[in-house]
GROMACS .gro file of C-alpha atoms in nm:
model
  315
    1MET     CA    1  -2.169   2.121  -0.500
    2PRO     CA    2  -2.333   2.148  -0.154
    3ALA     CA    3  -2.119   2.242   0.143
    4VAL     CA    4  -1.992   1.963   0.363
    5ALA     CA    5  -2.186   1.962   0.689
    6PRO     CA    6  -1.959   2.018   0.991
    7PRO     CA    7  -1.942   1.755   1.263
    8ASP     CA    8  -2.168   1.799   1.560
    9ALA     CA    9  -2.015   1.947   1.873
   10SER     CA   10  -2.018   1.591   2.006
   11PHE     CA   11  -1.810   1.396   1.755
   12ASN     CA   12  -1.579   1.094   1.765
   13PHE     CA   13  -1.404   1.020   1.435
   14ALA     CA   14  -1.370   0.647   1.502
   15LEU     CA   15  -1.742   0.618   1.579
   16HIS     CA   16  -1.815   0.824   1.267
   17LEU     CA   17  -1.628   0.573   1.048
   18ILE     CA   18  -1.794   0.276   1.217
   19GLU     CA   19  -2.139   0.425   1.158
   20ARG     CA   20  -2.054   0.515   0.797
   21ASN     CA   21  -1.984   0.148   0.724
   22ALA     CA   22  -2.242  -0.024   0.944
   23ALA     CA   23  -2.443  -0.129   0.636
   24ARG     CA   24  -2.146  -0.314   0.476
   25PRO     CA   25  -2.021  -0.549   0.751
   26GLY     CA   26  -1.912  -0.817   0.504
   27LYS     CA   27  -1.710  -0.591   0.277
   28VAL     CA   28  -1.331  -0.607   0.301
   29ALA     CA   29  -1.191  -0.294   0.462
   30PHE     CA   30  -0.820  -0.383   0.481
   31ILE     CA   31  -0.589  -0.635   0.317
   32ASP     CA   32  -0.235  -0.685   0.446
   33ASP     CA   33   0.044  -0.938   0.395
   34HIS     CA   34  -0.134  -1.191   0.618
   35GLY     CA   35  -0.504  -1.165   0.539
   36SER     CA   36  -0.807  -0.940   0.525
   37LEU     CA   37  -1.037  -0.763   0.768
   38THR     CA   38  -1.401  -0.682   0.692
   39TYR     CA   39  -1.576  -0.368   0.807
   40GLY     CA   40  -1.780  -0.570   1.054
   41GLU     CA   41  -1.472  -0.739   1.199
   42LEU     CA   42  -1.292  -0.406   1.212
   43ALA     CA   43  -1.574  -0.237   1.404
   44GLU     CA   44  -1.578  -0.511   1.666
   45ARG     CA   45  -1.198  -0.509   1.704
   46ILE     CA   46  -1.193  -0.130   1.737
   47ARG     CA   47  -1.447  -0.148   2.019
   48ARG     CA   48  -1.265  -0.436   2.189
   49PHE     CA   49  -0.930  -0.257   2.164
   50GLY     CA   50  -1.079   0.059   2.310
   51ALA     CA   51  -1.225  -0.140   2.599
   52ALA     CA   52  -0.891  -0.311   2.662
   53LEU     CA   53  -0.706   0.023   2.667
   54ARG     CA   54  -0.945   0.170   2.921
   55ALA     CA   55  -0.938  -0.148   3.133
   56SER     CA   56  -0.558  -0.135   3.139
   57GLY     CA   57  -0.579   0.197   3.321
   58LEU     CA   58  -0.542   0.445   3.036
   59ARG     CA   59  -0.753   0.755   3.080
   60ARG     CA   60  -0.899   1.011   2.840
   61GLU     CA   61  -0.636   1.213   2.652
   62GLU     CA   62  -0.341   1.008   2.779
   63ARG     CA   63  -0.101   0.918   2.499
   64VAL     CA   64   0.007   0.582   2.358
   65LEU     CA   65   0.301   0.543   2.120
   66LEU     CA   66   0.202   0.370   1.795
   67LEU     CA   67   0.518   0.221   1.642
   68MET     CA   68   0.389  -0.036   1.394
   69HIS     CA   69   0.446  -0.140   1.037
   70ASP     CA   70   0.144  -0.107   0.806
   71CYS     CA   71  -0.081  -0.405   0.872
   72ASN     CA   72  -0.440  -0.481   0.970
   73HIS     CA   73  -0.355  -0.424   1.337
   74TRP     CA   74  -0.268  -0.057   1.267
   75PRO     CA   75  -0.621   0.074   1.202
   76VAL     CA   76  -0.752  -0.131   1.492
   77ALA     CA   77  -0.498   0.028   1.726
   78PHE     CA   78  -0.536   0.381   1.592
   79LEU     CA   79  -0.915   0.387   1.577
   80GLY     CA   80  -0.951   0.183   1.895
   81ALA     CA   81  -0.759   0.452   2.079
   82LEU     CA   82  -0.973   0.728   1.926
   83TYR     CA   83  -1.288   0.537   2.016
   84ALA     CA   84  -1.174   0.524   2.378
   85GLY     CA   85  -1.066   0.890   2.386
   86VAL     CA   86  -0.701   0.785   2.420
   87ILE     CA   87  -0.447   0.968   2.200
   88PRO     CA   88  -0.237   0.757   1.959
   89VAL     CA   89   0.101   0.906   1.874
   90ALA     CA   90   0.183   0.752   1.537
   91VAL     CA   91   0.557   0.759   1.471
   92ASN     CA   92   0.792   0.685   1.183
   93THR     CA   93   0.908   0.321   1.188
   94LEU     CA   94   1.250   0.403   1.038
   95LEU     CA   95   1.396   0.616   1.320
   96PRO     CA   96   1.683   0.534   1.559
   97ALA     CA   97   1.614   0.445   1.922
   98ALA     CA   98   1.726   0.790   2.040
   99ASP     CA   99   1.438   0.954   1.854
  100TYR     CA  100   1.184   0.719   2.010
  101ALA     CA  101   1.335   0.786   2.353
  102TYR     CA  102   1.274   1.157   2.298
  103MET     CA  103   0.918   1.101   2.172
  104LEU     CA  104   0.829   0.874   2.464
  105ALA     CA  105   0.943   1.136   2.711
  106HIS     CA  106   0.797   1.432   2.522
  107SER     CA  107   0.453   1.273   2.469
  108ARG     CA  108   0.448   1.114   2.815
  109ALA     CA  109   0.315   0.800   2.653
  110GLN     CA  110   0.164   0.560   2.905
  111ALA     CA  111   0.176   0.258   2.674
  112ALA     CA  112   0.340   0.148   2.349
  113LEU     CA  113   0.182  -0.036   2.057
  114VAL     CA  114   0.461  -0.195   1.856
  115SER     CA  115   0.529  -0.446   1.578
  116ALA     CA  116   0.733  -0.745   1.696
  117ALA     CA  117   1.011  -0.659   1.449
  118LEU     CA  118   1.043  -0.313   1.610
  119LEU     CA  119   1.028  -0.429   1.972
  120PRO     CA  120   1.410  -0.442   2.018
  121THR     CA  121   1.438  -0.080   1.899
  122LEU     CA  122   1.160   0.026   2.135
  123GLN     CA  123   1.328  -0.153   2.425
  124ALA     CA  124   1.657   0.022   2.342
  125ALA     CA  125   1.473   0.355   2.345
  126MET     CA  126   1.313   0.280   2.680
  127ALA     CA  127   1.656   0.200   2.824
  128GLN     CA  128   1.805   0.530   2.709
  129ALA     CA  129   1.592   0.780   2.897
  130PRO     CA  130   1.316   0.810   3.159
  131HIS     CA  131   0.967   0.730   3.031
  132GLU     CA  132   0.616   0.660   3.161
  133VAL     CA  133   0.533   0.345   2.961
  134ASN     CA  134   0.353   0.092   3.179
  135SER     CA  135   0.253  -0.163   2.917
  136ILE     CA  136   0.359  -0.278   2.570
  137ILE     CA  137   0.120  -0.435   2.318
  138VAL     CA  138   0.305  -0.635   2.052
  139ALA     CA  139   0.155  -0.698   1.707
  140ASN     CA  140   0.247  -1.009   1.506
  141SER     CA  141   0.440  -1.158   1.796
  142ASN     CA  142   0.557  -1.512   1.733
  143GLY     CA  143   0.742  -1.605   2.047
  144ALA     CA  144   0.806  -1.528   2.411
  145LEU     CA  145   0.736  -1.171   2.514
  146PRO     CA  146   0.924  -0.969   2.776
  147ALA     CA  147   0.769  -0.870   3.107
  148GLN     CA  148   0.498  -0.599   3.081
  149ALA     CA  149   0.436  -0.694   2.714
  150GLN     CA  150   0.116  -0.852   2.580
  151ASP     CA  151   0.022  -1.006   2.247
  152PHE     CA  152  -0.195  -0.773   2.039
  153ASP     CA  153  -0.458  -1.034   1.945
  154ALA     CA  154  -0.487  -1.157   2.303
  155PHE     CA  155  -0.520  -0.798   2.423
  156VAL     CA  156  -0.805  -0.735   2.178
  157ALA     CA  157  -0.981  -1.061   2.266
  158SER     CA  158  -0.952  -0.998   2.641
  159HIS     CA  159  -1.253  -0.764   2.664
  160ALA     CA  160  -1.606  -0.732   2.536
  161PRO     CA  161  -1.661  -0.448   2.288
  162MET     CA  162  -1.680  -0.103   2.446
  163ALA     CA  163  -2.050  -0.015   2.453
  164GLU     CA  164  -2.017   0.354   2.370
  165ALA     CA  165  -1.744   0.570   2.222
  166ALA     CA  166  -1.580   0.832   2.439
  167ALA     CA  167  -1.787   1.150   2.434
  168THR     CA  168  -1.532   1.359   2.249
  169SER     CA  169  -1.603   1.682   2.065
  170ALA     CA  170  -1.507   1.783   1.712
  171ASP     CA  171  -1.232   2.008   1.850
  172ASP     CA  172  -1.095   1.760   2.101
  173MET     CA  173  -0.744   1.622   2.053
  174ALA     CA  174  -0.759   1.297   1.856
  175PHE     CA  175  -0.401   1.201   1.765
  176TRP     CA  176  -0.044   1.329   1.736
  177LEU     CA  177   0.197   1.307   1.444
  178TYR     CA  178   0.560   1.413   1.484
  179SER     CA  179   0.735   1.638   1.232
  180SER     CA  180   1.057   1.522   1.068
  181GLY     CA  181   1.272   1.736   1.296
  182SER     CA  182   1.450   1.906   1.006
  183THR     CA  183   1.461   2.235   1.199
  184GLY     CA  184   1.549   2.088   1.539
  185ARG     CA  185   1.375   1.839   1.763
  186PRO     CA  186   1.067   1.672   1.606
  187LYS     CA  187   0.750   1.859   1.698
  188GLY     CA  188   0.434   1.681   1.806
  189ALA     CA  189   0.155   1.815   1.585
  190VAL     CA  190  -0.184   1.776   1.752
  191HIS     CA  191  -0.481   1.685   1.529
  192SER     CA  192  -0.847   1.702   1.628
  193HIS     CA  193  -1.134   1.467   1.547
  194ALA     CA  194  -1.269   1.731   1.306
  195ASN     CA  195  -0.934   1.760   1.125
  196ALA     CA  196  -0.957   1.399   1.008
  197TYR     CA  197  -1.321   1.447   0.908
  198TYR     CA  198  -1.262   1.755   0.696
  199THR     CA  199  -0.956   1.626   0.510
  200ALA     CA  200  -1.151   1.312   0.416
  201GLU     CA  201  -1.463   1.500   0.307
  202LEU     CA  202  -1.300   1.792   0.128
  203TYR     CA  203  -0.996   1.625  -0.024
  204GLY     CA  204  -1.050   1.249  -0.032
  205THR     CA  205  -1.414   1.254  -0.139
  206ARG     CA  206  -1.467   1.586  -0.315
  207LEU     CA  207  -1.131   1.640  -0.484
  208LEU     CA  208  -0.993   1.291  -0.546
  209GLY     CA  209  -1.335   1.132  -0.581
  210VAL     CA  210  -1.256   0.820  -0.378
  211ARG     CA  211  -1.553   0.585  -0.398
  212ALA     CA  212  -1.671   0.263  -0.239
  213SER     CA  213  -1.566   0.050  -0.536
  214ASP     CA  214  -1.201   0.161  -0.509
  215ILE     CA  215  -0.905  -0.035  -0.379
  216CYS     CA  216  -0.659   0.218  -0.236
  217PHE     CA  217  -0.285   0.157  -0.210
  218SER     CA  218  -0.036   0.408  -0.071
  219ALA     CA  219   0.343   0.407  -0.091
  220ALA     CA  220   0.340   0.656   0.197
  221LYS     CA  221   0.297   0.470   0.524
  222LEU     CA  222   0.018   0.522   0.775
  223PHE     CA  223   0.241   0.715   1.016
  224PHE     CA  224   0.265   0.998   0.760
  225ALA     CA  225  -0.026   1.243   0.744
  226TYR     CA  226  -0.036   1.172   0.369
  227GLY     CA  227  -0.049   0.796   0.422
  228LEU     CA  228  -0.303   0.821   0.704
  229GLY     CA  229  -0.547   0.994   0.470
  230ASN     CA  230  -0.471   0.768   0.173
  231SER     CA  231  -0.499   0.440   0.362
  232LEU     CA  232  -0.746   0.509   0.641
  233SER     CA  233  -0.960   0.821   0.658
  234PHE     CA  234  -1.025   0.863   0.282
  235PRO     CA  235  -1.119   0.503   0.198
  236MET     CA  236  -1.307   0.436   0.520
  237SER     CA  237  -1.513   0.752   0.478
  238VAL     CA  238  -1.669   0.606   0.162
  239GLY     CA  239  -1.646   0.231   0.232
  240ALA     CA  240  -1.355   0.154  -0.002
  241THR     CA  241  -1.093  -0.119   0.048
  242THR     CA  242  -0.731  -0.047   0.145
  243LEU     CA  243  -0.425  -0.254   0.060
  244LEU     CA  244  -0.151  -0.232   0.325
  245MET     CA  245   0.215  -0.325   0.280
  246ALA     CA  246   0.465  -0.359   0.563
  247GLU     CA  247   0.779  -0.355   0.350
  248ARG     CA  248   0.939  -0.050   0.193
  249PRO     CA  249   0.773   0.067  -0.131
  250THR     CA  250   1.037  -0.033  -0.384
  251PRO     CA  251   0.922  -0.042  -0.748
  252GLU     CA  252   0.919  -0.422  -0.741
  253ALA     CA  253   0.711  -0.436  -0.421
  254VAL     CA  254   0.462  -0.186  -0.564
  255PHE     CA  255   0.437  -0.364  -0.901
  256LYS     CA  256   0.375  -0.699  -0.727
  257ARG     CA  257   0.071  -0.558  -0.549
  258TRP     CA  258  -0.053  -0.364  -0.852
  259ILE     CA  259  -0.069  -0.692  -1.043
  260GLU     CA  260  -0.187  -0.926  -0.767
  261HIS     CA  261  -0.445  -0.705  -0.594
  262ARG     CA  262  -0.526  -0.460  -0.876
  263PRO     CA  263  -0.570  -0.138  -0.675
  264THR     CA  264  -0.756   0.139  -0.855
  265LEU     CA  265  -0.602   0.433  -0.666
  266PHE     CA  266  -0.230   0.465  -0.597
  267PHE     CA  267  -0.068   0.734  -0.382
  268GLY     CA  268   0.302   0.807  -0.420
  269ALA     CA  269   0.569   1.074  -0.446
  270PRO     CA  270   0.779   1.199  -0.741
  271THR     CA  271   1.090   1.003  -0.641
  272GLY     CA  272   0.889   0.684  -0.633
  273PHE     CA  273   0.722   0.750  -0.966
  274ALA     CA  274   1.063   0.821  -1.122
  275GLY     CA  275   1.200   0.493  -0.989
  276MET     CA  276   0.904   0.299  -1.123
  277LEU     CA  277   0.929   0.452  -1.470
  278ALA     CA  278   1.301   0.370  -1.479
  279SER     CA  279   1.249   0.008  -1.374
  280PRO     CA  280   1.286  -0.266  -1.639
  281LYS     CA  281   1.000  -0.446  -1.459
  282LEU     CA  282   0.744  -0.168  -1.522
  283PRO     CA  283   0.411  -0.350  -1.584
  284ALA     CA  284   0.212  -0.311  -1.901
  285ARG     CA  285  -0.103  -0.101  -1.893
  286SER     CA  286  -0.312  -0.417  -1.934
  287ASP     CA  287  -0.161  -0.571  -1.618
  288VAL     CA  288  -0.295  -0.307  -1.379
  289ALA     CA  289  -0.634  -0.158  -1.286
  290LEU     CA  290  -0.529   0.196  -1.195
  291ARG     CA  291  -0.783   0.471  -1.260
  292LEU     CA  292  -0.609   0.759  -1.076
  293CYS     CA  293  -0.276   0.829  -0.908
  294SER     CA  294  -0.183   1.095  -0.654
  295SER     CA  295   0.159   1.253  -0.605
  296ALA     CA  296   0.265   1.460  -0.303
  297GLY     CA  297   0.562   1.563  -0.096
  298GLU     CA  298   0.718   1.783  -0.362
  299ALA     CA  299   0.630   1.920  -0.704
  300LEU     CA  300   0.584   1.648  -0.967
  301PRO     CA  301   0.804   1.724  -1.270
  302ALA     CA  302   0.582   1.762  -1.577
  303ASP     CA  303   0.784   1.505  -1.770
  304LEU     CA  304   0.724   1.238  -1.506
  305GLY     CA  305   0.350   1.298  -1.507
  306GLN     CA  306   0.332   1.295  -1.885
  307ARG     CA  307   0.536   0.976  -1.919
  308PHE     CA  308   0.329   0.801  -1.653
  309THR     CA  309   0.004   0.899  -1.821
  310ALA     CA  310   0.135   0.795  -2.163
  311HIS     CA  311   0.226   0.449  -2.028
  312PHE     CA  312  -0.073   0.373  -1.806
  313GLY     CA  313  -0.343   0.595  -1.953
  314VAL     CA  314  -0.427   0.757  -1.618
  315GLU     CA  315  -0.354   1.096  -1.466
   0.00000   0.00000   0.00000
């Protein structure tokens, strides 16, 4: 197999994904609980979001906290920031306010991108400690917003698409992900534009064999490195479709989407696979369209893998 060509010295991962999918503007890129987003719509929204961030005063390499449930707004926010050279700090949506207060101060985030359901927790965090947040962009808002907050869709629509991506390099900082903090305070791990490129090319495409015809569905959320690959960089690198789910990945929630949307690739962890196999609502093989499943986070017990394969006929 030929070696994967490295990115050019001048390289922006968001622009790379837009260019990869320029020939399929009508194909669905993301499906969430509220609707779908085509690759063409996604590219325009990424560029508009990047323009809005820069117009709001954010400068290259300044950080923005990304505290959002998995939905179609998430890739727009994440890639829009990359496109503009702004650094998204994607954080776990299940943490207490004290952890967000620490992350806001540690990252020196200048803005926060938040789901409406998580806005009260963010506000509690901002009240606990000094921070540098100047604006809040609220996704899926359905009512009055506090001062300094803006509706996500209105924010995106407020500017024409950014003409050119920020002139980042392959080694430039692209995004942060915080560690779990199991050995002390969570640590902000810095990832470059090239990091996202190589994981997609070497693991998503070459090892897993993700292809354009796939529908990808991940139990791990986008704020995890595992989920970010599964649901964004891997599928978008080949033009596949991603199914996003805001709620927690209980067996019943997963089964519902397996049957209704018929994903072909599923990404989970051993605990989740064990729960699914133990569920009385486990679907029949004929009810799903799975062709491959991925397990990560810890070693998959051989018995679990064998039982899953015996039931569904897939590795």
